N, CA, C and O atoms as a CHARMM CRD file, in Angstrom:
* protein
*
  336
    1    1 UNK  N    189.44800-153.46700  42.83600 PROA 1      0.00000
    2    1 UNK  CA   188.24300-152.84400  43.61400 PROA 1      0.00000
    3    1 UNK  C    187.50900-152.25700  42.51100 PROA 1      0.00000
    4    1 UNK  O    186.43000-152.82800  42.35700 PROA 1      0.00000
    5    2 UNK  N    187.66900-151.53800  41.88300 PROA 2      0.00000
    6    2 UNK  CA   186.92700-150.98300  40.58600 PROA 2      0.00000
    7    2 UNK  C    185.94800-151.89800  39.95300 PROA 2      0.00000
    8    2 UNK  O    184.73500-151.77000  39.78600 PROA 2      0.00000
    9    3 UNK  N    186.94800-153.06200  39.57300 PROA 3      0.00000
   10    3 UNK  CA   186.11900-154.30000  38.97700 PROA 3      0.00000
   11    3 UNK  C    185.02900-154.70300  39.63000 PROA 3      0.00000
   12    3 UNK  O    184.05800-155.00100  38.93400 PROA 3      0.00000
   13    4 UNK  N    184.94400-154.78500  40.73600 PROA 4      0.00000
   14    4 UNK  CA   183.86800-155.46200  41.78700 PROA 4      0.00000
   15    4 UNK  C    182.81900-154.09800  41.83000 PROA 4      0.00000
   16    4 UNK  O    181.62700-154.14200  42.13200 PROA 4      0.00000
   17    5 UNK  N    183.37500-153.23100  41.55500 PROA 5      0.00000
   18    5 UNK  CA   182.20700-152.04800  41.67100 PROA 5      0.00000
   19    5 UNK  C    181.67400-151.72000  40.30600 PROA 5      0.00000
   20    5 UNK  O    180.86700-150.79500  40.21200 PROA 5      0.00000
   21    6 UNK  N    182.05000-152.39600  39.22800 PROA 6      0.00000
   22    6 UNK  CA   181.62300-152.39900  37.61500 PROA 6      0.00000
   23    6 UNK  C    180.98200-153.72800  37.80200 PROA 6      0.00000
   24    6 UNK  O    179.82400-153.91400  37.42700 PROA 6      0.00000
   25    7 UNK  N    181.65400-154.60900  38.33800 PROA 7      0.00000
   26    7 UNK  CA   180.36100-156.10400  38.10000 PROA 7      0.00000
   27    7 UNK  C    179.32700-155.92600  38.65000 PROA 7      0.00000
   28    7 UNK  O    178.28100-156.36400  38.17200 PROA 7      0.00000
   29    8 UNK  N    179.38100-155.00000  40.18300 PROA 8      0.00000
   30    8 UNK  CA   177.83700-154.79100  41.05100 PROA 8      0.00000
   31    8 UNK  C    177.26500-153.80500  40.56400 PROA 8      0.00000
   32    8 UNK  O    176.05000-153.84000  40.76200 PROA 8      0.00000
   33    9 UNK  N    177.73600-152.64700  39.82400 PROA 9      0.00000
   34    9 UNK  CA   176.83500-151.74500  39.06600 PROA 9      0.00000
   35    9 UNK  C    176.00900-152.86500  37.95300 PROA 9      0.00000
   36    9 UNK  O    174.79500-153.06100  37.89700 PROA 9      0.00000
   37   10 UNK  N    176.96200-153.43200  37.21300 PROA 10     0.00000
   38   10 UNK  CA   176.23100-154.43600  36.14000 PROA 10     0.00000
   39   10 UNK  C    175.33700-154.90700  36.74900 PROA 10     0.00000
   40   10 UNK  O    174.20900-154.57600  36.38400 PROA 10     0.00000
   41   11 UNK  N    175.44200-155.67600  37.68700 PROA 11     0.00000
   42   11 UNK  CA   174.07600-156.33500  38.15100 PROA 11     0.00000
   43   11 UNK  C    173.18400-156.06000  38.81400 PROA 11     0.00000
   44   11 UNK  O    172.17400-156.74900  38.95200 PROA 11     0.00000
   45   12 UNK  N    173.45300-154.79200  39.44200 PROA 12     0.00000
   46   12 UNK  CA   172.17300-153.78800  39.95800 PROA 12     0.00000
   47   12 UNK  C    171.52000-152.76300  38.56400 PROA 12     0.00000
   48   12 UNK  O    170.69900-151.84800  38.50600 PROA 12     0.00000
   49   13 UNK  N    172.29000-153.40700  37.65800 PROA 13     0.00000
   50   13 UNK  CA   171.61300-152.37100  36.09800 PROA 13     0.00000
   51   13 UNK  C    170.38600-153.53200  35.91800 PROA 13     0.00000
   52   13 UNK  O    169.16100-153.46100  36.01900 PROA 13     0.00000
   53   14 UNK  N    171.28100-154.58300  35.61700 PROA 14     0.00000
   54   14 UNK  CA   170.37300-155.99500  34.92400 PROA 14     0.00000
   55   14 UNK  C    169.53900-156.26800  35.92100 PROA 14     0.00000
   56   14 UNK  O    168.43900-156.53100  35.43600 PROA 14     0.00000
   57   15 UNK  N    169.53000-156.34000  37.18300 PROA 15     0.00000
   58   15 UNK  CA   168.30500-156.49900  38.01500 PROA 15     0.00000
   59   15 UNK  C    167.14600-155.66300  38.09100 PROA 15     0.00000
   60   15 UNK  O    166.04200-156.12800  38.37400 PROA 15     0.00000
   61   16 UNK  N    167.42700-153.94500  37.75100 PROA 16     0.00000
   62   16 UNK  CA   166.76100-153.07700  37.83000 PROA 16     0.00000
   63   16 UNK  C    165.56000-153.01200  36.22700 PROA 16     0.00000
   64   16 UNK  O    164.33200-152.91900  36.19600 PROA 16     0.00000
   65   17 UNK  N    166.51500-153.10500  35.14600 PROA 17     0.00000
   66   17 UNK  CA   166.06500-153.68700  34.05000 PROA 17     0.00000
   67   17 UNK  C    164.93200-155.12700  33.97000 PROA 17     0.00000
   68   17 UNK  O    163.77400-155.20200  33.55900 PROA 17     0.00000
   69   18 UNK  N    165.58800-155.85800  34.38600 PROA 18     0.00000
   70   18 UNK  CA   164.24000-157.13200  35.04500 PROA 18     0.00000
   71   18 UNK  C    163.39800-156.80100  35.86400 PROA 18     0.00000
   72   18 UNK  O    162.36100-157.46300  35.84200 PROA 18     0.00000
   73   19 UNK  N    163.48700-155.87800  36.70000 PROA 19     0.00000
   74   19 UNK  CA   162.02500-155.65800  37.34500 PROA 19     0.00000
   75   19 UNK  C    161.18100-154.42300  36.46700 PROA 19     0.00000
   76   19 UNK  O    159.96100-154.26100  36.50300 PROA 19     0.00000
   77   20 UNK  N    162.08700-153.66600  35.73500 PROA 20     0.00000
   78   20 UNK  CA   161.10200-152.64000  35.20000 PROA 20     0.00000
   79   20 UNK  C    160.37800-153.40100  33.86300 PROA 20     0.00000
   80   20 UNK  O    159.32600-152.96800  33.39100 PROA 20     0.00000
   81   21 UNK  N    161.11900-154.66100  33.28200 PROA 21     0.00000
   82   21 UNK  CA   160.55900-155.60000  32.20800 PROA 21     0.00000
   83   21 UNK  C    159.03400-156.46900  32.97000 PROA 21     0.00000
   84   21 UNK  O    157.98300-156.80200  32.42100 PROA 21     0.00000
   85   22 UNK  N    159.46100-156.61800  34.34300 PROA 22     0.00000
   86   22 UNK  CA   158.61000-157.34900  35.03200 PROA 22     0.00000
   87   22 UNK  C    157.15500-156.52400  35.23100 PROA 22     0.00000
   88   22 UNK  O    156.03400-157.00600  35.07000 PROA 22     0.00000
   89   23 UNK  N    157.50900-155.05100  35.65100 PROA 23     0.00000
   90   23 UNK  CA   156.10200-154.20000  35.79300 PROA 23     0.00000
   91   23 UNK  C    155.74000-153.68800  34.28900 PROA 23     0.00000
   92   23 UNK  O    154.99300-152.71500  34.18000 PROA 23     0.00000
   93   24 UNK  N    156.15000-154.19500  33.37200 PROA 24     0.00000
   94   24 UNK  CA   155.70300-153.27100  32.21600 PROA 24     0.00000
   95   24 UNK  C    155.02800-154.73600  31.63900 PROA 24     0.00000
   96   24 UNK  O    154.14700-154.50100  30.81300 PROA 24     0.00000
   97   25 UNK  N    155.12600-155.39200  31.75200 PROA 25     0.00000
   98   25 UNK  CA   154.55700-156.86300  31.12900 PROA 25     0.00000
   99   25 UNK  C    153.09200-157.37600  32.55800 PROA 25     0.00000
  100   25 UNK  O    152.17900-158.18900  32.41600 PROA 25     0.00000
  101   26 UNK  N    153.35700-156.68900  33.53900 PROA 26     0.00000
  102   26 UNK  CA   152.53400-157.03900  34.74600 PROA 26     0.00000
  103   26 UNK  C    151.10600-155.80400  34.25900 PROA 26     0.00000
  104   26 UNK  O    149.94600-155.90200  34.66000 PROA 26     0.00000
  105   27 UNK  N    151.55500-154.90600  33.48200 PROA 27     0.00000
  106   27 UNK  CA   150.99300-153.66700  33.32400 PROA 27     0.00000
  107   27 UNK  C    150.20700-154.06700  32.58400 PROA 27     0.00000
  108   27 UNK  O    149.01500-154.21600  32.85100 PROA 27     0.00000
  109   28 UNK  N    150.77300-154.32300  31.46500 PROA 28     0.00000
  110   28 UNK  CA   149.81900-154.56700  29.73300 PROA 28     0.00000
  111   28 UNK  C    148.63300-155.75900  30.44900 PROA 28     0.00000
  112   28 UNK  O    147.42900-155.51700  30.53200 PROA 28     0.00000
  113   29 UNK  N    149.12600-156.73700  30.80500 PROA 29     0.00000
  114   29 UNK  CA   148.16500-157.83100  31.57300 PROA 29     0.00000
  115   29 UNK  C    146.85800-156.90800  32.45400 PROA 29     0.00000
  116   29 UNK  O    145.70900-157.34800  32.39400 PROA 29     0.00000
  117   30 UNK  N    147.12900-155.73600  33.18000 PROA 30     0.00000
  118   30 UNK  CA   146.45000-155.20900  33.80300 PROA 30     0.00000
  119   30 UNK  C    145.38500-154.57400  33.10100 PROA 30     0.00000
  120   30 UNK  O    144.17300-154.68500  33.29000 PROA 30     0.00000
  121   31 UNK  N    146.08800-153.80400  32.15400 PROA 31     0.00000
  122   31 UNK  CA   145.57200-153.14900  31.12500 PROA 31     0.00000
  123   31 UNK  C    143.94800-154.01000  30.21900 PROA 31     0.00000
  124   31 UNK  O    142.78300-153.67100  30.01300 PROA 31     0.00000
  125   32 UNK  N    144.77800-155.17800  29.93600 PROA 32     0.00000
  126   32 UNK  CA   143.84600-156.11900  29.07600 PROA 32     0.00000
  127   32 UNK  C    142.57900-156.45300  30.27400 PROA 32     0.00000
  128   32 UNK  O    141.38600-156.39400  29.97500 PROA 32     0.00000
  129   33 UNK  N    143.09500-156.81900  31.71000 PROA 33     0.00000
  130   33 UNK  CA   141.75600-157.27200  32.16300 PROA 33     0.00000
  131   33 UNK  C    141.05100-156.02800  32.69400 PROA 33     0.00000
  132   33 UNK  O    139.92900-156.11800  33.19100 PROA 33     0.00000
  133   34 UNK  N    141.64000-154.96900  32.60100 PROA 34     0.00000
  134   34 UNK  CA   140.53000-153.37200  32.87600 PROA 34     0.00000
  135   34 UNK  C    139.67400-153.48300  31.73200 PROA 34     0.00000
  136   34 UNK  O    138.48600-153.31200  32.00400 PROA 34     0.00000
  137   35 UNK  N    139.99000-153.76900  30.28300 PROA 35     0.00000
  138   35 UNK  CA   139.18500-153.54200  29.46200 PROA 35     0.00000
  139   35 UNK  C    138.18900-154.76700  29.35300 PROA 35     0.00000
  140   35 UNK  O    137.16000-154.52200  28.72200 PROA 35     0.00000
  141   36 UNK  N    138.33700-156.16400  29.91100 PROA 36     0.00000
  142   36 UNK  CA   137.60200-156.89900  29.74300 PROA 36     0.00000
  143   36 UNK  C    136.32200-156.68600  30.90500 PROA 36     0.00000
  144   36 UNK  O    135.14000-157.02700  30.85100 PROA 36     0.00000
  145   37 UNK  N    137.13700-155.94300  32.00700 PROA 37     0.00000
  146   37 UNK  CA   135.76000-155.67500  33.28200 PROA 37     0.00000
  147   37 UNK  C    135.23600-154.32400  32.31500 PROA 37     0.00000
  148   37 UNK  O    134.17800-153.97500  32.83800 PROA 37     0.00000
  149   38 UNK  N    135.43000-153.71600  31.52000 PROA 38     0.00000
  150   38 UNK  CA   134.78600-152.45500  31.35400 PROA 38     0.00000
  151   38 UNK  C    133.49100-152.92200  30.35800 PROA 38     0.00000
  152   38 UNK  O    132.29900-152.65200  30.21100 PROA 38     0.00000
  153   39 UNK  N    134.30600-153.61600  29.89900 PROA 39     0.00000
  154   39 UNK  CA   133.28000-154.54400  28.57600 PROA 39     0.00000
  155   39 UNK  C    132.15200-155.01600  29.10600 PROA 39     0.00000
  156   39 UNK  O    131.03400-154.83700  28.62400 PROA 39     0.00000
  157   40 UNK  N    132.51400-155.90100  30.54600 PROA 40     0.00000
  158   40 UNK  CA   131.30700-156.24600  30.99400 PROA 40     0.00000
  159   40 UNK  C    130.66300-155.40300  31.78900 PROA 40     0.00000
  160   40 UNK  O    129.49800-155.64000  32.10800 PROA 40     0.00000
  161   41 UNK  N    131.25300-154.40800  32.18600 PROA 41     0.00000
  162   41 UNK  CA   130.34700-153.35300  32.88200 PROA 41     0.00000
  163   41 UNK  C    129.50400-152.46200  32.08600 PROA 41     0.00000
  164   41 UNK  O    128.60200-151.73400  32.50100 PROA 41     0.00000
  165   42 UNK  N    129.94900-152.62800  30.79700 PROA 42     0.00000
  166   42 UNK  CA   129.00900-151.52800  30.09100 PROA 42     0.00000
  167   42 UNK  C    127.57400-153.26900  29.50200 PROA 42     0.00000
  168   42 UNK  O    126.34300-153.27800  29.52100 PROA 42     0.00000
  169   43 UNK  N    127.98000-153.72400  29.33400 PROA 43     0.00000
  170   43 UNK  CA   127.13600-155.32700  29.34600 PROA 43     0.00000
  171   43 UNK  C    125.99100-154.94800  30.39800 PROA 43     0.00000
  172   43 UNK  O    124.88500-154.50100  30.09400 PROA 43     0.00000
  173   44 UNK  N    126.36200-155.15600  31.42300 PROA 44     0.00000
  174   44 UNK  CA   125.57700-154.88700  32.72500 PROA 44     0.00000
  175   44 UNK  C    124.65200-153.49700  32.65800 PROA 44     0.00000
  176   44 UNK  O    123.47100-153.33000  32.96000 PROA 44     0.00000
  177   45 UNK  N    125.48300-152.72500  32.23000 PROA 45     0.00000
  178   45 UNK  CA   124.77000-151.21000  32.26400 PROA 45     0.00000
  179   45 UNK  C    123.77300-151.43400  31.37700 PROA 45     0.00000
  180   45 UNK  O    122.71300-150.80900  31.42200 PROA 45     0.00000
  181   46 UNK  N    124.01100-152.25300  30.58900 PROA 46     0.00000
  182   46 UNK  CA   122.42900-152.32800  29.37300 PROA 46     0.00000
  183   46 UNK  C    121.79700-153.39900  29.49400 PROA 46     0.00000
  184   46 UNK  O    120.98000-153.68700  28.61900 PROA 46     0.00000
  185   47 UNK  N    121.98900-154.20700  30.52400 PROA 47     0.00000
  186   47 UNK  CA   120.58500-155.18000  31.00100 PROA 47     0.00000
  187   47 UNK  C    119.95400-154.32400  32.03500 PROA 47     0.00000
  188   47 UNK  O    118.72400-154.29200  32.08400 PROA 47     0.00000
  189   48 UNK  N    120.51700-153.77100  32.69600 PROA 48     0.00000
  190   48 UNK  CA   119.93300-152.58100  34.14300 PROA 48     0.00000
  191   48 UNK  C    118.82300-152.04600  32.92200 PROA 48     0.00000
  192   48 UNK  O    117.66400-152.41700  32.73800 PROA 48     0.00000
  193   49 UNK  N    119.56400-151.12900  32.24100 PROA 49     0.00000
  194   49 UNK  CA   118.35900-150.26000  31.48100 PROA 49     0.00000
  195   49 UNK  C    117.14700-151.19700  30.85700 PROA 49     0.00000
  196   49 UNK  O    115.97400-150.88700  31.06200 PROA 49     0.00000
  197   50 UNK  N    117.55600-152.53000  29.97000 PROA 50     0.00000
  198   50 UNK  CA   116.50100-153.08000  29.53400 PROA 50     0.00000
  199   50 UNK  C    115.77900-153.53700  30.80800 PROA 50     0.00000
  200   50 UNK  O    114.60900-153.31000  30.49700 PROA 50     0.00000
  201   51 UNK  N    115.75900-153.93100  31.77900 PROA 51     0.00000
  202   51 UNK  CA   115.37700-154.33500  33.29500 PROA 51     0.00000
  203   51 UNK  C    114.33100-152.95000  33.57600 PROA 51     0.00000
  204   51 UNK  O    113.12300-153.06500  33.78200 PROA 51     0.00000
  205   52 UNK  N    115.03100-151.71100  33.53700 PROA 52     0.00000
  206   52 UNK  CA   114.20000-150.76400  34.48300 PROA 52     0.00000
  207   52 UNK  C    113.03800-150.39400  33.17900 PROA 52     0.00000
  208   52 UNK  O    111.93400-149.96900  33.51900 PROA 52     0.00000
  209   53 UNK  N    113.34500-150.57500  31.72700 PROA 53     0.00000
  210   53 UNK  CA   112.25300-150.06100  30.49800 PROA 53     0.00000
  211   53 UNK  C    111.29100-151.26100  30.86600 PROA 53     0.00000
  212   53 UNK  O    110.07600-151.06500  30.82800 PROA 53     0.00000
  213   54 UNK  N    111.75900-152.40700  31.19500 PROA 54     0.00000
  214   54 UNK  CA   110.51800-153.20800  30.72200 PROA 54     0.00000
  215   54 UNK  C    109.98200-153.40300  32.67100 PROA 54     0.00000
  216   54 UNK  O    109.25200-154.29200  33.10900 PROA 54     0.00000
  217   55 UNK  N    110.53100-152.44700  33.35400 PROA 55     0.00000
  218   55 UNK  CA   109.75600-152.52500  34.84000 PROA 55     0.00000
  219   55 UNK  C    108.74700-151.25600  34.43300 PROA 55     0.00000
  220   55 UNK  O    107.56500-151.16800  34.76600 PROA 55     0.00000
  221   56 UNK  N    109.24400-150.62100  33.90500 PROA 56     0.00000
  222   56 UNK  CA   108.49600-149.10000  33.41600 PROA 56     0.00000
  223   56 UNK  C    107.40700-149.85000  32.78700 PROA 56     0.00000
  224   56 UNK  O    106.46800-149.85000  33.58400 PROA 56     0.00000
  225   57 UNK  N    107.08700-150.52500  31.66100 PROA 57     0.00000
  226   57 UNK  CA   105.97800-151.10500  30.65000 PROA 57     0.00000
  227   57 UNK  C    105.48900-151.69900  31.98000 PROA 57     0.00000
  228   57 UNK  O    104.66700-150.94900  32.50800 PROA 57     0.00000
  229   58 UNK  N    105.70200-152.64700  32.58000 PROA 58     0.00000
  230   58 UNK  CA   105.10800-153.43200  33.19000 PROA 58     0.00000
  231   58 UNK  C    104.04800-152.55800  34.38400 PROA 58     0.00000
  232   58 UNK  O    102.85400-152.80400  34.55500 PROA 58     0.00000
  233   59 UNK  N    104.83300-151.53700  35.09200 PROA 59     0.00000
  234   59 UNK  CA   103.88800-150.95500  35.59900 PROA 59     0.00000
  235   59 UNK  C    103.09300-150.12100  34.87200 PROA 59     0.00000
  236   59 UNK  O    102.04900-149.86600  35.47200 PROA 59     0.00000
  237   60 UNK  N    103.21100-149.50800  33.61500 PROA 60     0.00000
  238   60 UNK  CA   102.41400-148.96200  32.99700 PROA 60     0.00000
  239   60 UNK  C    101.01000-150.18100  32.85100 PROA 60     0.00000
  240   60 UNK  O     99.89700-149.68100  33.01100 PROA 60     0.00000
  241   61 UNK  N    101.04700-151.25100  32.64700 PROA 61     0.00000
  242   61 UNK  CA    99.93600-152.62700  32.33700 PROA 61     0.00000
  243   61 UNK  C     99.39200-152.31200  33.89500 PROA 61     0.00000
  244   61 UNK  O     98.35200-151.69700  34.13500 PROA 61     0.00000
  245   62 UNK  N    100.25000-152.82400  34.84200 PROA 62     0.00000
  246   62 UNK  CA    99.77900-152.78500  35.94500 PROA 62     0.00000
  247   62 UNK  C     98.63800-151.94700  36.29700 PROA 62     0.00000
  248   62 UNK  O     97.59100-152.35700  36.79900 PROA 62     0.00000
  249   63 UNK  N     98.90500-150.80400  36.01000 PROA 63     0.00000
  250   63 UNK  CA    98.09900-149.47800  36.19200 PROA 63     0.00000
  251   63 UNK  C     96.72500-149.53900  35.70000 PROA 63     0.00000
  252   63 UNK  O     95.70000-149.15600  36.26400 PROA 63     0.00000
  253   64 UNK  N     96.88300-150.11600  34.48800 PROA 64     0.00000
  254   64 UNK  CA    95.03900-150.51000  34.11500 PROA 64     0.00000
  255   64 UNK  C     94.34500-151.07500  34.54600 PROA 64     0.00000
  256   64 UNK  O     94.70500-152.14700  35.03300 PROA 64     0.00000
  257   65 UNK  N     93.31900-150.78000  34.59500 PROA 65     0.00000
  258   65 UNK  CA    91.95900-151.71900  35.72600 PROA 65     0.00000
  259   65 UNK  C     92.03200-152.97300  34.95800 PROA 65     0.00000
  260   65 UNK  O     92.40800-153.16600  33.80100 PROA 65     0.00000
  261   66 UNK  N     91.56300-153.82900  35.91000 PROA 66     0.00000
  262   66 UNK  CA    91.28400-155.20100  34.68100 PROA 66     0.00000
  263   66 UNK  C     90.16400-155.22800  33.81700 PROA 66     0.00000
  264   66 UNK  O     90.09500-155.97900  32.84400 PROA 66     0.00000
  265   67 UNK  N     89.13500-154.28800  34.20600 PROA 67     0.00000
  266   67 UNK  CA    87.79900-153.87000  33.47200 PROA 67     0.00000
  267   67 UNK  C     88.13300-153.26400  32.15000 PROA 67     0.00000
  268   67 UNK  O     87.34200-153.35700  31.21100 PROA 67     0.00000
  269   68 UNK  N     89.39600-152.58300  32.03100 PROA 68     0.00000
  270   68 UNK  CA    89.83100-151.30600  31.21200 PROA 68     0.00000
  271   68 UNK  C     90.67300-152.61500  30.27900 PROA 68     0.00000
  272   68 UNK  O     90.47400-152.48900  29.07000 PROA 68     0.00000
  273   69 UNK  N     91.35200-153.53800  30.56800 PROA 69     0.00000
  274   69 UNK  CA    92.51900-153.94700  30.20800 PROA 69     0.00000
  275   69 UNK  C     92.50200-154.67400  28.72000 PROA 69     0.00000
  276   69 UNK  O     93.45500-154.75000  27.94500 PROA 69     0.00000
  277   70 UNK  N     91.24000-155.15900  28.54000 PROA 70     0.00000
  278   70 UNK  CA    91.08600-155.67700  26.78800 PROA 70     0.00000
  279   70 UNK  C     91.15200-154.33700  26.01800 PROA 70     0.00000
  280   70 UNK  O     91.63700-154.36000  24.88700 PROA 70     0.00000
  281   71 UNK  N     90.64800-153.02500  26.59800 PROA 71     0.00000
  282   71 UNK  CA    90.86500-152.00600  25.54500 PROA 71     0.00000
  283   71 UNK  C     92.32900-151.53100  25.20400 PROA 71     0.00000
  284   71 UNK  O     92.65600-150.77100  24.29200 PROA 71     0.00000
  285   72 UNK  N     93.28900-152.25900  26.31000 PROA 72     0.00000
  286   72 UNK  CA    94.63200-151.77500  26.44300 PROA 72     0.00000
  287   72 UNK  C     95.71800-152.61200  25.37800 PROA 72     0.00000
  288   72 UNK  O     96.59400-152.20700  24.61300 PROA 72     0.00000
  289   73 UNK  N     95.27800-153.78600  25.67700 PROA 73     0.00000
  290   73 UNK  CA    95.87800-155.55100  25.42700 PROA 73     0.00000
  291   73 UNK  C     95.10500-156.07300  24.50500 PROA 73     0.00000
  292   73 UNK  O     93.89800-156.29200  24.61000 PROA 73     0.00000
  293   74 UNK  N     95.89700-156.30900  23.45100 PROA 74     0.00000
  294   74 UNK  CA    94.87300-157.78700  22.86100 PROA 74     0.00000
  295   74 UNK  C     94.97700-158.90100  23.21400 PROA 74     0.00000
  296   74 UNK  O     96.14400-159.28100  23.31900 PROA 74     0.00000
  297   75 UNK  N     93.94500-159.86600  23.53500 PROA 75     0.00000
  298   75 UNK  CA    94.43300-160.93700  24.32900 PROA 75     0.00000
  299   75 UNK  C     95.12600-162.03100  23.63400 PROA 75     0.00000
  300   75 UNK  O     95.54700-163.05500  24.17300 PROA 75     0.00000
  301   76 UNK  N     95.22200-161.67100  22.17600 PROA 76     0.00000
  302   76 UNK  CA    95.83600-162.56300  21.34600 PROA 76     0.00000
  303   76 UNK  C     97.51900-162.35800  21.86100 PROA 76     0.00000
  304   76 UNK  O     98.37100-163.02600  21.27500 PROA 76     0.00000
  305   77 UNK  N     97.74900-161.83400  22.47700 PROA 77     0.00000
  306   77 UNK  CA    99.26600-161.83700  22.86900 PROA 77     0.00000
  307   77 UNK  C    100.00500-163.12700  23.14600 PROA 77     0.00000
  308   77 UNK  O    101.11000-163.45600  22.71500 PROA 77     0.00000
  309   78 UNK  N     99.20300-163.78900  23.93100 PROA 78     0.00000
  310   78 UNK  CA    99.47200-164.87900  24.70600 PROA 78     0.00000
  311   78 UNK  C     99.12800-166.20200  23.79900 PROA 78     0.00000
  312   78 UNK  O     99.41300-167.27800  24.32500 PROA 78     0.00000
  313   79 UNK  N     98.71100-166.22200  22.86500 PROA 79     0.00000
  314   79 UNK  CA    98.10600-167.44500  21.71300 PROA 79     0.00000
  315   79 UNK  C     99.76200-167.33400  21.30200 PROA 79     0.00000
  316   79 UNK  O    100.54200-166.38600  21.39900 PROA 79     0.00000
  317   80 UNK  N     99.97800-168.97300  20.71300 PROA 80     0.00000
  318   80 UNK  CA   100.94800-169.21900  19.95300 PROA 80     0.00000
  319   80 UNK  C    100.82700-168.41000  18.36000 PROA 80     0.00000
  320   80 UNK  O     99.79400-168.08200  17.77800 PROA 80     0.00000
  321   81 UNK  N    102.42600-168.20900  17.85900 PROA 81     0.00000
  322   81 UNK  CA   102.25200-167.71000  16.75000 PROA 81     0.00000
  323   81 UNK  C    102.08400-168.29500  15.65600 PROA 81     0.00000
  324   81 UNK  O    102.99200-169.06300  15.33600 PROA 81     0.00000
  325   82 UNK  N    101.04700-168.17400  14.82000 PROA 82     0.00000
  326   82 UNK  CA   100.34100-169.10600  14.02700 PROA 82     0.00000
  327   82 UNK  C    101.31100-169.61500  12.75500 PROA 82     0.00000
  328   82 UNK  O    101.14000-170.56500  11.99200 PROA 82     0.00000
  329   83 UNK  N    102.76700-168.28900  12.83300 PROA 83     0.00000
  330   83 UNK  CA   103.33700-168.80100  11.53400 PROA 83     0.00000
  331   83 UNK  C    104.69000-169.40000  12.09200 PROA 83     0.00000
  332   83 UNK  O    105.79300-169.18900  11.58700 PROA 83     0.00000
  333   84 UNK  N    104.47900-170.06700  13.05000 PROA 84     0.00000
  334   84 UNK  CA   105.85500-171.44800  13.76500 PROA 84     0.00000
  335   84 UNK  C    105.16000-172.66300  13.39500 PROA 84     0.00000
  336   84 UNK  O    105.65600-173.76100  13.65000 PROA 84     0.00000
């Protein structure tokens, strides 16, 4: 009877150890996925900041009346770069 209890305890310990190992591996995979997600989120945050800066710059240009536009923006900005 004691032998069956020892075998049962050994099987339970092995099962528990396997479950712990699986959870540790899953935790590692989730940590890696979290790091990738954080990097992607940081990149998106940077893009949003760039878009907001561009919008502010566009708003500044849009606020200039058409008659005063030549005083603030050179018309050459639309021409191709001669160095290319």
